[in-house]
CSV table of C-alpha atoms (C1' of nucleotides) in Angstrom, one decimal:
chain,number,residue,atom,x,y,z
S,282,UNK,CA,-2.0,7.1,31.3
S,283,UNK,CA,-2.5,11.0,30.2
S,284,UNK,CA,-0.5,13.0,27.8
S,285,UNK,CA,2.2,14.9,28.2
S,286,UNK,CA,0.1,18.0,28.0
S,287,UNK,CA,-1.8,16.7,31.2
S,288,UNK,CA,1.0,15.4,32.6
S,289,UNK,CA,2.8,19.4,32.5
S,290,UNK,CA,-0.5,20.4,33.8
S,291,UNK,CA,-0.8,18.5,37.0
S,292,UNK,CA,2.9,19.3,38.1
S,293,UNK,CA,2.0,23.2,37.2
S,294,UNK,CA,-1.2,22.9,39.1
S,295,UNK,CA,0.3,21.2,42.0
S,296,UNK,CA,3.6,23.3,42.4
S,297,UNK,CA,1.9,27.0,41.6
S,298,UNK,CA,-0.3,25.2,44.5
S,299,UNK,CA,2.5,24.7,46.8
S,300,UNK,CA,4.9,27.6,45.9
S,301,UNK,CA,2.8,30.6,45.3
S,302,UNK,CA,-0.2,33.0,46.8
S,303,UNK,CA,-1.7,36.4,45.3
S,304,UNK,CA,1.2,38.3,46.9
S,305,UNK,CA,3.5,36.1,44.9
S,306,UNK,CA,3.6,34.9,41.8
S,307,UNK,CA,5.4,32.7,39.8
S,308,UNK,CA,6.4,33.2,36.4
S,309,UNK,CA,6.8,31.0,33.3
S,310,UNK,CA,10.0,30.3,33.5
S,311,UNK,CA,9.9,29.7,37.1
S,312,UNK,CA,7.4,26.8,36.8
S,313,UNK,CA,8.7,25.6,33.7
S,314,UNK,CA,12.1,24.8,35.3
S,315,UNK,CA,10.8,23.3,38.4
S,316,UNK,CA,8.5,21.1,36.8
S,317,UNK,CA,11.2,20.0,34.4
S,318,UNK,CA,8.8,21.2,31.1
S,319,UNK,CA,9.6,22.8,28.1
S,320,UNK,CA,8.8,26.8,28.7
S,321,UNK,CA,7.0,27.6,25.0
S,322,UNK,CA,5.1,24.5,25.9
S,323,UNK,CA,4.1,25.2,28.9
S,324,UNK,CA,3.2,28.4,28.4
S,325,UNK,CA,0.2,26.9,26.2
S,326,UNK,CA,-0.9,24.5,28.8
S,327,UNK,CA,-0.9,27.5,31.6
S,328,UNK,CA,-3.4,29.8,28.9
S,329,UNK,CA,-5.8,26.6,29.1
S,330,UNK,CA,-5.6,26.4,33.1
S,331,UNK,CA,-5.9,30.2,33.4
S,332,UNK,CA,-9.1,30.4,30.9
S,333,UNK,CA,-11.6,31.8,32.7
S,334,UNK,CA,-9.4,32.1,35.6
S,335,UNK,CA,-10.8,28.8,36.2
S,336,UNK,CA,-8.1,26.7,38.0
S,337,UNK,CA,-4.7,29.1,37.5
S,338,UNK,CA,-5.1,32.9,37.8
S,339,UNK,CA,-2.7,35.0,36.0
S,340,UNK,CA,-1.4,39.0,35.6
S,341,UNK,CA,0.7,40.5,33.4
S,342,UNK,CA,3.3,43.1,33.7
S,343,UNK,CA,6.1,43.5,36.1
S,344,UNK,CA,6.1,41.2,39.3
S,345,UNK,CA,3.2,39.8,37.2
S,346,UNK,CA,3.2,35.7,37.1
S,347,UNK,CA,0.3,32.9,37.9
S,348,UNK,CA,-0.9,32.2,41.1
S,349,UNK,CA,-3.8,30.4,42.4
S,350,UNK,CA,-6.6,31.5,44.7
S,351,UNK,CA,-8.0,29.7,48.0
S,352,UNK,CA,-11.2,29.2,46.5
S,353,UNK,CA,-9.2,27.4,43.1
S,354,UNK,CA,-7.3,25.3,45.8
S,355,UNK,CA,-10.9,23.8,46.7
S,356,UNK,CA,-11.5,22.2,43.2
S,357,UNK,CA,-11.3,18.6,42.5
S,358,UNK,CA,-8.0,17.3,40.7
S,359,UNK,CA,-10.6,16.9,38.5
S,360,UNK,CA,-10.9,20.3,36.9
S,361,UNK,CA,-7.3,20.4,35.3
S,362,UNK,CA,-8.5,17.2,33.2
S,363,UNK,CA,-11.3,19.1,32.4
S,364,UNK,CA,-9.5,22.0,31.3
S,365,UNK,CA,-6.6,20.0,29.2
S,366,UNK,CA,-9.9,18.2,27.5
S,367,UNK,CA,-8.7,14.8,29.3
S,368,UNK,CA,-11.3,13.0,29.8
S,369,UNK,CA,-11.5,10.0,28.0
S,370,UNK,CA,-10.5,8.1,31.4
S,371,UNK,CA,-13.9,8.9,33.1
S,372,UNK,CA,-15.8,7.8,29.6
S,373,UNK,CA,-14.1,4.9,28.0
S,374,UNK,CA,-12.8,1.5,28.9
S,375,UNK,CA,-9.7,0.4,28.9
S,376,UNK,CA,-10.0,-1.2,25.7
S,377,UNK,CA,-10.8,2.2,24.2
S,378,UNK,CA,-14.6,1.4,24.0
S,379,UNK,CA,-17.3,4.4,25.0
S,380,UNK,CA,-20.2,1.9,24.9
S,381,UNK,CA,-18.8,-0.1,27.9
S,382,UNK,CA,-21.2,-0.7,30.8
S,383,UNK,CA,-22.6,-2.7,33.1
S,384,UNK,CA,-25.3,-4.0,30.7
S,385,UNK,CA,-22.8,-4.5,27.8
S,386,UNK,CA,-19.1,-5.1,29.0
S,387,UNK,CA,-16.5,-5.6,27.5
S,388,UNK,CA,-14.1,-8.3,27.9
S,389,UNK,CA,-12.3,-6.6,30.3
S,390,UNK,CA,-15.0,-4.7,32.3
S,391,UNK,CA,-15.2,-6.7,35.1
S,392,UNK,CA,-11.0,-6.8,35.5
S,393,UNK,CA,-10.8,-3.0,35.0
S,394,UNK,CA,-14.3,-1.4,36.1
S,395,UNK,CA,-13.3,-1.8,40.2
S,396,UNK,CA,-10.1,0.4,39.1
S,397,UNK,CA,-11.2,3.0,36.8
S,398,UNK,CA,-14.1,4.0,40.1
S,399,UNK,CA,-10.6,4.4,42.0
S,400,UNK,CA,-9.5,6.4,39.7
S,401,UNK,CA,-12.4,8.5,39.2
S,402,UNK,CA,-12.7,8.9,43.0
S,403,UNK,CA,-9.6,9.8,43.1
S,404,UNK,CA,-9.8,12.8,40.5
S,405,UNK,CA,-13.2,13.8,42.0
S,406,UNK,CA,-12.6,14.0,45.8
S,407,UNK,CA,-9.1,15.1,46.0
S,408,UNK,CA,-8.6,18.5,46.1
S,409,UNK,CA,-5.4,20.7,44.5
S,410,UNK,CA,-4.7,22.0,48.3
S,411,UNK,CA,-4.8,18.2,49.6
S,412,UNK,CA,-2.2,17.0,46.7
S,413,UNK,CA,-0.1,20.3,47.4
S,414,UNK,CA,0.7,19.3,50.6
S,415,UNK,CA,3.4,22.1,51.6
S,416,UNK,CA,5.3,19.4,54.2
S,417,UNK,CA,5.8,16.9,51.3
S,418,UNK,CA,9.0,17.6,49.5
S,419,UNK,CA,7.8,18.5,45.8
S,420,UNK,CA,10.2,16.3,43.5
S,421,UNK,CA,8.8,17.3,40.5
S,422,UNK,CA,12.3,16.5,37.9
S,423,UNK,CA,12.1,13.5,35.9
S,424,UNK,CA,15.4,13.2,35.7
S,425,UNK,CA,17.5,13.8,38.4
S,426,UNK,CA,19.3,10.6,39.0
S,427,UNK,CA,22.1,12.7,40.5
D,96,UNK,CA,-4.8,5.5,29.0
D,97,UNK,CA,-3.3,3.6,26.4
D,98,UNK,CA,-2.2,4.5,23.0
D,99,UNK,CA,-4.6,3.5,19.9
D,100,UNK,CA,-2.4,0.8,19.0
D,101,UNK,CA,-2.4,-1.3,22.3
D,102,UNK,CA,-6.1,-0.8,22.4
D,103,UNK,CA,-6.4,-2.7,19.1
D,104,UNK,CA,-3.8,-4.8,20.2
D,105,UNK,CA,-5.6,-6.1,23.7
D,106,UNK,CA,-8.9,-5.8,21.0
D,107,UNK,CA,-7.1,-8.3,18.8
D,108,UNK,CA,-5.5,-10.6,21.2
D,109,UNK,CA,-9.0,-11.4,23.1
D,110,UNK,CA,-11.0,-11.8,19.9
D,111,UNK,CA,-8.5,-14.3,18.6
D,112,UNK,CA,-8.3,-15.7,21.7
D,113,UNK,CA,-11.9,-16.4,21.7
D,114,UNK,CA,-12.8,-17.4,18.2
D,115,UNK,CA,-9.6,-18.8,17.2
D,116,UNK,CA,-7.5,-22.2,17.2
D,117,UNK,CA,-5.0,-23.8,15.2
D,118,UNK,CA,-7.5,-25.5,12.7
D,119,UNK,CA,-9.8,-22.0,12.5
D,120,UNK,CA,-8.0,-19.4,11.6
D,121,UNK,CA,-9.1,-16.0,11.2
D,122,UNK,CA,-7.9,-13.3,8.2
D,123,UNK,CA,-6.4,-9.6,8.7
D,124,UNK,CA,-10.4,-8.8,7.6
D,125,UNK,CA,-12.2,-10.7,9.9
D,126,UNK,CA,-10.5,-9.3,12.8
D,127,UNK,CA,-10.2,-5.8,11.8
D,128,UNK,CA,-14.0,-5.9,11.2
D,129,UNK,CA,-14.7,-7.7,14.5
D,130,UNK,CA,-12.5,-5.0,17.2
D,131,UNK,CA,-13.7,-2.3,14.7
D,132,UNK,CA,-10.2,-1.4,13.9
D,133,UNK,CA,-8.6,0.5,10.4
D,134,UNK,CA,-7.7,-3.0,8.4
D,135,UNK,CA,-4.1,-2.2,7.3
D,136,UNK,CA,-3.3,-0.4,11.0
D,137,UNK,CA,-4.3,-3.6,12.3
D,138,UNK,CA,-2.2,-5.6,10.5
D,139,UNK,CA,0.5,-3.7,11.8
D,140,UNK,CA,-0.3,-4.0,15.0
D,141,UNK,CA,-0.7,-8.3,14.5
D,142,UNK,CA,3.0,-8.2,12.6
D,143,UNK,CA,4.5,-7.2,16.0
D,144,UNK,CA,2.3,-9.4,18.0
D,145,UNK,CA,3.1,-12.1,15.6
D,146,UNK,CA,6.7,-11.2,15.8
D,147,UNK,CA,8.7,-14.4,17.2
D,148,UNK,CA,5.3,-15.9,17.3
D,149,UNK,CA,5.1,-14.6,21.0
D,150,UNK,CA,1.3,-13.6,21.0
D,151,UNK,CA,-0.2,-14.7,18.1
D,152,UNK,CA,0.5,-17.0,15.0
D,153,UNK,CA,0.1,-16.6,11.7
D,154,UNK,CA,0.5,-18.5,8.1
D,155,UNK,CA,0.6,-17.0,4.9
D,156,UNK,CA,-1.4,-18.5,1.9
D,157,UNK,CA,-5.0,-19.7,1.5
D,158,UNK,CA,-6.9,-20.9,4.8
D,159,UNK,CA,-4.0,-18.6,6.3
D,160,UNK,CA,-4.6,-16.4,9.0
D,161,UNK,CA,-3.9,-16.0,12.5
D,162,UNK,CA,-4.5,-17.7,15.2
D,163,UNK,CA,-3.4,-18.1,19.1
D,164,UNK,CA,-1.9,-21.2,20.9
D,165,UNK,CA,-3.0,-23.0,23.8
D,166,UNK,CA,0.2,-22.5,25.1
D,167,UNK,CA,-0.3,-18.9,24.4
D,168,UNK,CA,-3.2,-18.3,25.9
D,169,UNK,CA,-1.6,-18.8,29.2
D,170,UNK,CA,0.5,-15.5,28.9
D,171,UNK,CA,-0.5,-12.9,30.7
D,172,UNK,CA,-1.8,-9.9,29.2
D,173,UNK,CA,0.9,-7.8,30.0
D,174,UNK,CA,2.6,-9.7,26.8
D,175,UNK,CA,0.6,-7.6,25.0
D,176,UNK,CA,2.1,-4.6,26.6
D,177,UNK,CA,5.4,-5.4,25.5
D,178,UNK,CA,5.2,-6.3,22.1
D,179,UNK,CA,3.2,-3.2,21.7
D,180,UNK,CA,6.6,-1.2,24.0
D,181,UNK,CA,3.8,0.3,26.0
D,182,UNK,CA,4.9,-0.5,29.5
D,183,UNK,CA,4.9,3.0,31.1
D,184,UNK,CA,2.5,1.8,32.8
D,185,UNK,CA,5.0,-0.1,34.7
D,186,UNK,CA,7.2,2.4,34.9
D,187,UNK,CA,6.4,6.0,35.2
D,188,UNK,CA,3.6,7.8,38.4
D,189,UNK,CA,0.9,9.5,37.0
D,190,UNK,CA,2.7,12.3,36.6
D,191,UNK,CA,4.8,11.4,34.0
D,192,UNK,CA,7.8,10.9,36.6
D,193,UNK,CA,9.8,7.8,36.3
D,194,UNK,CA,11.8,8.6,39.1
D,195,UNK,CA,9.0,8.5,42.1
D,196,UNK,CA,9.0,5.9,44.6
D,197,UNK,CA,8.5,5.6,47.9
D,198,UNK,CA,11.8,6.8,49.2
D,199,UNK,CA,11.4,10.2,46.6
D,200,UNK,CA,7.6,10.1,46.0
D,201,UNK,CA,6.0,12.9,43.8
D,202,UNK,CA,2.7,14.8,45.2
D,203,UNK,CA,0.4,12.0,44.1
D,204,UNK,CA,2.5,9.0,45.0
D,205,UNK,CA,0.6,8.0,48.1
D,206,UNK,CA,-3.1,8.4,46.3
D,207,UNK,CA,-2.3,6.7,42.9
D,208,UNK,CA,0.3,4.0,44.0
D,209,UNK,CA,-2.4,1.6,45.3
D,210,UNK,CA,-4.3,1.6,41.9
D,211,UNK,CA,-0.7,1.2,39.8
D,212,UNK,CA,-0.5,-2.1,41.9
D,213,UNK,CA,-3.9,-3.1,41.0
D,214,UNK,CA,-2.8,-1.7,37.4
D,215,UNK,CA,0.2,-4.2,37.5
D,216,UNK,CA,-1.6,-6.9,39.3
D,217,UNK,CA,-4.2,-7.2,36.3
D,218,UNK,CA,-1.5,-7.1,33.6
D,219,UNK,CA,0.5,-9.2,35.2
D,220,UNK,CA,-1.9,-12.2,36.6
D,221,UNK,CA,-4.7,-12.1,34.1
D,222,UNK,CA,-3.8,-14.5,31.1
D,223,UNK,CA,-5.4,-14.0,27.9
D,224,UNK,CA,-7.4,-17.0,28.2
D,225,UNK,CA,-9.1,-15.8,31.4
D,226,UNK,CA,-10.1,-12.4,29.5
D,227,UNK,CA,-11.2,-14.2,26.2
D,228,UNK,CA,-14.4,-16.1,28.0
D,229,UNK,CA,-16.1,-17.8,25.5
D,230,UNK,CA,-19.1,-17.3,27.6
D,231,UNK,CA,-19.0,-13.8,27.7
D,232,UNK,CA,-20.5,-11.8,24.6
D,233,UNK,CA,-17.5,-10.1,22.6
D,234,UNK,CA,-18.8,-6.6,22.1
D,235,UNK,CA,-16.0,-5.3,20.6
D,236,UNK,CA,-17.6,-2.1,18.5
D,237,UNK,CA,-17.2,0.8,19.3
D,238,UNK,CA,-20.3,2.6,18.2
D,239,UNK,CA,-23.0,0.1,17.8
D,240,UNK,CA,-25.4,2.5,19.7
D,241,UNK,CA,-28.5,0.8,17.7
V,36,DA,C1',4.4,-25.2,-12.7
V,37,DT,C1',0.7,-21.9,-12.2
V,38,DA,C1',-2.7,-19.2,-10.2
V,39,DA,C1',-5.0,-17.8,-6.2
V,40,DT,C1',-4.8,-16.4,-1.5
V,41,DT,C1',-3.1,-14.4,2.5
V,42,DA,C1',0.3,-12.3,5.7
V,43,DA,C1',4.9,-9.6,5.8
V,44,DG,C1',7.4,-5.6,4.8
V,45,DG,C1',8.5,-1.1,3.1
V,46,DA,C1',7.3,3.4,1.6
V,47,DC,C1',4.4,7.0,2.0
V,48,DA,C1',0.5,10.3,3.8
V,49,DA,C1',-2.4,12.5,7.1
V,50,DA,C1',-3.4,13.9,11.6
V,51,DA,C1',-2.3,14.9,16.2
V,52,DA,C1',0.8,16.1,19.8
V,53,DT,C1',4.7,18.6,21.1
V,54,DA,C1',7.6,22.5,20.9
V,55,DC,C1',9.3,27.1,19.4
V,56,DC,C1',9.2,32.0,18.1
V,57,DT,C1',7.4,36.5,17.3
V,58,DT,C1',4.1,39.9,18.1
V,59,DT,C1',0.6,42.0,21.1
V,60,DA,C1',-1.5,43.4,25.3
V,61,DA,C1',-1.5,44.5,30.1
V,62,DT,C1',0.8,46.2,34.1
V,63,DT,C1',4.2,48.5,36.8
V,64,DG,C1',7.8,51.7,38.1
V,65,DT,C1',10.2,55.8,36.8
Y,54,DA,C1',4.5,59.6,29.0
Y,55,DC,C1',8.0,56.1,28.7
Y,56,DA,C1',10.5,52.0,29.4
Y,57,DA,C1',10.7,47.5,31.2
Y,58,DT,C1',8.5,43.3,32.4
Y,59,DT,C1',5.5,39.6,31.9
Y,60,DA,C1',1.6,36.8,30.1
Y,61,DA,C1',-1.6,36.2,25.9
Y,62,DA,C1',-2.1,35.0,21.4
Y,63,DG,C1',-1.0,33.5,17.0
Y,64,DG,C1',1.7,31.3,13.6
Y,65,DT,C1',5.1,27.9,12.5
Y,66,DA,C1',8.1,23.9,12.9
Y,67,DT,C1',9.1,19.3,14.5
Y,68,DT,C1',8.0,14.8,16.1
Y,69,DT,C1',5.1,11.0,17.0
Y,70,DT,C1',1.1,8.5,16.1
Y,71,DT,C1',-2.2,6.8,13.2
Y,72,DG,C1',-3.4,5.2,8.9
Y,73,DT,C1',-2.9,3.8,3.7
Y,74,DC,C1',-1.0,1.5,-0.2
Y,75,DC,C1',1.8,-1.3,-2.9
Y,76,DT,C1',5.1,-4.9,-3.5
Y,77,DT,C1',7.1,-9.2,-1.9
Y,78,DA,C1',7.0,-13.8,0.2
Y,79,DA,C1',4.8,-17.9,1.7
Y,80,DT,C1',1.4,-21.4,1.2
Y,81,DT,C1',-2.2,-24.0,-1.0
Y,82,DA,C1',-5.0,-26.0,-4.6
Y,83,DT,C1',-5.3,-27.0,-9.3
DNA sequence: ATAATTAAGGACAAAAATACCTTTAATTGT
DNA sequence: ACAATTAAAGGTATTTTTGTCCTTAATTAT
């Protein structure tokens, strides 16, 4: 569905939603581990979501970290796609076509266009607080089959 | 959503499906100019569909080519999935987790669990023939914005 | 048999995604 | 002012994906 890159994105956005305010922060190496990402890596991704302070604020120095605002928990789900430059899922088909519509479908349209509005919906109308719901148990690790 | 590969592939497999037959087959050129798809790429891609003769069919030699079974157009698309080993789809949230279900489910289990099923249901009950409507127009290209 | 045609298969190349590392800048506490 | 801490930024390395090319094998027609 989305790259890894998204993927580390999401689970940062959601858990800096759930775990951390402007009185406290989280630092790389916190959110790497509980999201189960590589921490050079996702460093990277966190500089996208923090440009602009746009979805992820961050601070440097001591007790410095990410965090996000109230107003940030507002956006759509939408605007971490936007900031990993994922949005190929709101413009092409499944068939990878960008020319698929209503007027010219493609073999699938009709099969996959009913999902892909679900989809969208979903990214546009769910907001980072609703997803970070505090009284859900995170699970973030991929593999902890323990 | 997918990878490049299984977009040629499902490309491939629904073109052959509709212009295809034991007694008209269709060269590596044909299709790769029809789905708009890098010629010797694609013919990658149709040696593992071809593998076993699962998908599609070939022959080798003049008024060679490939070519899909009746038989095999009763499959349902998600054949297409495997031979191309993309099935984490099946697998894996949108998150990337593999491990989310509804007894451990990940912050976005509830909102994108009922569009996996739909997901799974069109891989899974769609055959190739039913996508690869003759009466349909193909419209394959990619950027035939004329 | 031979030549022509077409897919199969292997080696290779380019590009993109993923991951790491080092230096710099900002902030804080002493 | 200085040292410690932490993210930002840039460069580099690795892996995967995507794409090309060339040789081999199979089939057909002559």
């Amino acid at each position: 569905m989305f790259s890894k890159s998204t993927e580390y994105a999401l689970r940062a956005t959601i858990y800096i939603a759930q775990e951390s305010s402007p009185e406290k922060k989280l630092s790389l190496n916190q959110i790497a581990n509980a999201i189960d990402s590589p921490p050079s890596f996702t460093a990277k991704i966190l500089q996208l979501l923090t440009k602009d302070n746009c979805v992820i604020s961050s601070v440097r120095g001591p007790n410095g970290g990410f965090y996000i605002t109230e107003t940030a928990k507002q956006l759509p789900i939408r605007k971490v796609l936007e900031a990993m430059d994922e949005q190929d899922l709101f413009i092409k088909c499944i068939l990878g076509l960008n020319n698929c519509s209503e007027t010219k479908p493609c073999p699938m349209h009709y099969q996959y266009q009913p999902i892909k509005k679900q989809l969208i919906k979903l990214f546009e109308s769910k907001t980072i607080l609703q997803l970070a719901d505090p009284s859900q148990p995170a699970n973030f690790l991929v593999n902890n089959s323990l």
